Amino acid sequence: MDARVYLANNTKDVANLVMIGTPNAGSPLAESCEVGTPAVYDLRPGAAATEVKMNPNTKYYTIAGDWNPESGNCQLTPFLPFEQSGFSKLPKPNDGMVPLSSVESQDYFINLGHSTNCHSNLLSDYEYELAKDLILGKK
């Protein structure tokens, strides 16, 4: 989210932004959360950070989670109970914290793919492989 806010200033120094599980349109879970205030306010649907404009000098890419708790794909972390609860409360598909529709909320975002991992596990080798060619300049 902070990268999108930065890019809204029309900087010309960022060619590509890869967003992994980013709640671009906010997350409904943040609406009733006070942990991490005031930063969590930026994650709420309709927050100013979710409505920043596109930078025409940058291409925006997304990787979103489409997780099912029954599949596993989530390490045992302090976040797991929160993600399991979030999975049932959020619109499907989601990664336990962010609906896929929020990650891919803008028509100018380019989808690099979906992961079956939960939100806290979205930085695995699988997600890297989805973005690898872009990162290495092959796309």
PDB file of N, CA and C in Angstrom, residues 28-68:
ATOM      1  N   PRO A  28     -11.861  -6.336   4.798  1.00  0.00           N
ATOM      2  CA  PRO A  28     -12.937  -6.209   5.781  1.00  0.00           C
ATOM      3  C   PRO A  28     -12.491  -6.556   7.199  1.00  0.00           C
ATOM      4  N   LEU A  29     -11.469  -7.389   7.351  1.00  0.00           N
ATOM      5  CA  LEU A  29     -10.989  -7.740   8.690  1.00  0.00           C
ATOM      6  C   LEU A  29     -10.414  -6.527   9.414  1.00  0.00           C
ATOM      7  N   ALA A  30      -9.913  -5.554   8.675  1.00  0.00           N
ATOM      8  CA  ALA A  30      -9.328  -4.361   9.288  1.00  0.00           C
ATOM      9  C   ALA A  30     -10.390  -3.410   9.838  1.00  0.00           C
ATOM     10  N   GLU A  31     -11.630  -3.582   9.411  1.00  0.00           N
ATOM     11  CA  GLU A  31     -12.697  -2.675   9.843  1.00  0.00           C
ATOM     12  C   GLU A  31     -12.950  -2.740  11.349  1.00  0.00           C
ATOM     13  N   SER A  32     -12.775  -3.911  11.927  1.00  0.00           N
ATOM     14  CA  SER A  32     -13.030  -4.051  13.368  1.00  0.00           C
ATOM     15  C   SER A  32     -11.751  -4.309  14.161  1.00  0.00           C
ATOM     16  N   CYS A  33     -10.620  -4.103  13.535  1.00  0.00           N
ATOM     17  CA  CYS A  33      -9.331  -4.376  14.173  1.00  0.00           C
ATOM     18  C   CYS A  33      -8.709  -3.076  14.682  1.00  0.00           C
ATOM     19  N   GLU A  34      -8.221  -3.112  15.894  1.00  0.00           N
ATOM     20  CA  GLU A  34      -7.520  -1.959  16.462  1.00  0.00           C
ATOM     21  C   GLU A  34      -6.041  -2.269  16.705  1.00  0.00           C
ATOM     22  N   VAL A  35      -5.624  -3.498  16.382  1.00  0.00           N
ATOM     23  CA  VAL A  35      -4.222  -3.869  16.538  1.00  0.00           C
ATOM     24  C   VAL A  35      -3.414  -3.124  15.482  1.00  0.00           C
ATOM     25  N   GLY A  36      -2.348  -2.500  15.905  1.00  0.00           N
ATOM     26  CA  GLY A  36      -1.482  -1.803  14.960  1.00  0.00           C
ATOM     27  C   GLY A  36      -1.989  -0.423  14.569  1.00  0.00           C
ATOM     28  N   THR A  37      -2.888   0.143  15.367  1.00  0.00           N
ATOM     29  CA  THR A  37      -3.381   1.473  15.036  1.00  0.00           C
ATOM     30  C   THR A  37      -2.237   2.484  15.197  1.00  0.00           C
ATOM     31  N   PRO A  38      -2.176   3.506  14.416  1.00  0.00           N
ATOM     32  CA  PRO A  38      -3.143   3.899  13.398  1.00  0.00           C
ATOM     33  C   PRO A  38      -2.900   3.274  12.022  1.00  0.00           C
ATOM     34  N   ALA A  39      -1.828   2.484  11.861  1.00  0.00           N
ATOM     35  CA  ALA A  39      -1.501   1.933  10.544  1.00  0.00           C
ATOM     36  C   ALA A  39      -2.621   1.072   9.968  1.00  0.00           C
ATOM     37  N   VAL A  40      -3.334   0.327  10.809  1.00  0.00           N
ATOM     38  CA  VAL A  40      -4.398  -0.552  10.322  1.00  0.00           C
ATOM     39  C   VAL A  40      -5.516   0.236   9.632  1.00  0.00           C
ATOM     40  N   TYR A  41      -5.648   1.509   9.955  1.00  0.00           N
ATOM     41  CA  TYR A  41      -6.696   2.317   9.325  1.00  0.00           C
ATOM     42  C   TYR A  41      -6.505   2.403   7.809  1.00  0.00           C
ATOM     43  N   ASP A  42      -5.253   2.346   7.344  1.00  0.00           N
ATOM     44  CA  ASP A  42      -4.979   2.381   5.906  1.00  0.00           C
ATOM     45  C   ASP A  42      -5.438   1.118   5.196  1.00  0.00           C
ATOM     46  N   LEU A  43      -5.677   0.053   5.955  1.00  0.00           N
ATOM     47  CA  LEU A  43      -6.066  -1.226   5.367  1.00  0.00           C
ATOM     48  C   LEU A  43      -7.583  -1.396   5.288  1.00  0.00           C
ATOM     49  N   ARG A  44      -8.314  -0.441   5.756  1.00  0.00           N
ATOM     50  CA  ARG A  44      -9.774  -0.532   5.750  1.00  0.00           C
ATOM     51  C   ARG A  44     -10.325  -0.158   4.382  1.00  0.00           C
ATOM     52  N   PRO A  45     -11.355  -0.876   3.929  1.00  0.00           N
ATOM     53  CA  PRO A  45     -11.971  -0.512   2.650  1.00  0.00           C
ATOM     54  C   PRO A  45     -12.395   0.961   2.656  1.00  0.00           C
ATOM     55  N   GLY A  46     -12.057   1.657   1.580  1.00  0.00           N
ATOM     56  CA  GLY A  46     -12.404   3.066   1.458  1.00  0.00           C
ATOM     57  C   GLY A  46     -11.381   4.023   2.030  1.00  0.00           C
ATOM     58  N   ALA A  47     -10.339   3.509   2.686  1.00  0.00           N
ATOM     59  CA  ALA A  47      -9.289   4.378   3.223  1.00  0.00           C
ATOM     60  C   ALA A  47      -8.576   5.084   2.077  1.00  0.00           C
ATOM     61  N   ALA A  48      -8.026   6.251   2.357  1.00  0.00           N
ATOM     62  CA  ALA A  48      -7.338   7.034   1.321  1.00  0.00           C
ATOM     63  C   ALA A  48      -6.238   6.216   0.634  1.00  0.00           C
ATOM     64  N   ALA A  49      -5.518   5.397   1.382  1.00  0.00           N
ATOM     65  CA  ALA A  49      -4.436   4.595   0.803  1.00  0.00           C
ATOM     66  C   ALA A  49      -4.943   3.575  -0.214  1.00  0.00           C
ATOM     67  N   THR A  50      -6.208   3.173  -0.100  1.00  0.00           N
ATOM     68  CA  THR A  50      -6.762   2.200  -1.055  1.00  0.00           C
ATOM     69  C   THR A  50      -7.262   2.863  -2.332  1.00  0.00           C
ATOM     70  N   GLU A  51      -7.338   4.185  -2.323  1.00  0.00           N
ATOM     71  CA  GLU A  51      -7.930   4.892  -3.458  1.00  0.00           C
ATOM     72  C   GLU A  51      -6.956   5.800  -4.198  1.00  0.00           C
ATOM     73  N   VAL A  52      -5.661   5.555  -4.041  1.00  0.00           N
ATOM     74  CA  VAL A  52      -4.682   6.386  -4.736  1.00  0.00           C
ATOM     75  C   VAL A  52      -4.717   6.119  -6.234  1.00  0.00           C
ATOM     76  N   LYS A  53      -4.299   7.110  -6.999  1.00  0.00           N
ATOM     77  CA  LYS A  53      -4.347   6.990  -8.454  1.00  0.00           C
ATOM     78  C   LYS A  53      -3.154   6.203  -8.989  1.00  0.00           C
ATOM     79  N   MET A  54      -3.310   5.778 -10.200  1.00  0.00           N
ATOM     80  CA  MET A  54      -2.279   5.018 -10.909  1.00  0.00           C
ATOM     81  C   MET A  54      -1.157   5.951 -11.358  1.00  0.00           C
ATOM     82  N   ASN A  55       0.046   5.455 -11.320  1.00  0.00           N
ATOM     83  CA  ASN A  55       1.191   6.169 -11.876  1.00  0.00           C
ATOM     84  C   ASN A  55       1.380   5.659 -13.300  1.00  0.00           C
ATOM     85  N   PRO A  56       1.265   6.519 -14.320  1.00  0.00           N
ATOM     86  CA  PRO A  56       1.382   6.063 -15.705  1.00  0.00           C
ATOM     87  C   PRO A  56       2.785   5.591 -16.081  1.00  0.00           C
ATOM     88  N   ASN A  57       3.760   5.842 -15.213  1.00  0.00           N
ATOM     89  CA  ASN A  57       5.138   5.437 -15.485  1.00  0.00           C
ATOM     90  C   ASN A  57       5.475   4.052 -14.937  1.00  0.00           C
ATOM     91  N   THR A  58       4.519   3.429 -14.274  1.00  0.00           N
ATOM     92  CA  THR A  58       4.765   2.159 -13.589  1.00  0.00           C
ATOM     93  C   THR A  58       3.757   1.111 -14.037  1.00  0.00           C
ATOM     94  N   LYS A  59       4.213  -0.131 -14.161  1.00  0.00           N
ATOM     95  CA  LYS A  59       3.318  -1.269 -14.383  1.00  0.00           C
ATOM     96  C   LYS A  59       3.098  -1.944 -13.032  1.00  0.00           C
ATOM     97  N   TYR A  60       1.844  -2.270 -12.766  1.00  0.00           N
ATOM     98  CA  TYR A  60       1.454  -2.852 -11.481  1.00  0.00           C
ATOM     99  C   TYR A  60       1.114  -4.332 -11.676  1.00  0.00           C
ATOM    100  N   TYR A  61       1.718  -5.194 -10.891  1.00  0.00           N
ATOM    101  CA  TYR A  61       1.505  -6.636 -10.972  1.00  0.00           C
ATOM    102  C   TYR A  61       0.997  -7.159  -9.628  1.00  0.00           C
ATOM    103  N   THR A  62       0.158  -8.190  -9.687  1.00  0.00           N
ATOM    104  CA  THR A  62      -0.365  -8.785  -8.458  1.00  0.00           C
ATOM    105  C   THR A  62      -0.159 -10.294  -8.427  1.00  0.00           C
ATOM    106  N   ILE A  63      -0.029 -10.793  -7.222  1.00  0.00           N
ATOM    107  CA  ILE A  63      -0.095 -12.219  -6.920  1.00  0.00           C
ATOM    108  C   ILE A  63      -1.052 -12.311  -5.734  1.00  0.00           C
ATOM    109  N   ALA A  64      -2.094 -13.098  -5.877  1.00  0.00           N
ATOM    110  CA  ALA A  64      -3.113 -13.194  -4.831  1.00  0.00           C
ATOM    111  C   ALA A  64      -3.216 -14.613  -4.304  1.00  0.00           C
ATOM    112  N   GLY A  65      -3.640 -14.708  -3.060  1.00  0.00           N
ATOM    113  CA  GLY A  65      -3.842 -16.007  -2.432  1.00  0.00           C
ATOM    114  C   GLY A  65      -5.269 -16.496  -2.606  1.00  0.00           C
ATOM    115  N   ASP A  66      -5.395 -17.759  -2.948  1.00  0.00           N
ATOM    116  CA  ASP A  66      -6.685 -18.465  -3.034  1.00  0.00           C
ATOM    117  C   ASP A  66      -6.512 -19.718  -2.181  1.00  0.00           C
ATOM    118  N   TRP A  67      -6.671 -19.533  -0.873  1.00  0.00           N
ATOM    119  CA  TRP A  67      -6.312 -20.548   0.112  1.00  0.00           C
ATOM    120  C   TRP A  67      -7.540 -21.242   0.661  1.00  0.00           C
ATOM    121  N   ASN A  68      -7.374 -22.509   1.004  1.00  0.00           N
ATOM    122  CA  ASN A  68      -8.395 -23.277   1.700  1.00  0.00           C
ATOM    123  C   ASN A  68      -7.717 -23.923   2.908  1.00  0.00           C
TER     124      ASN A  68
END
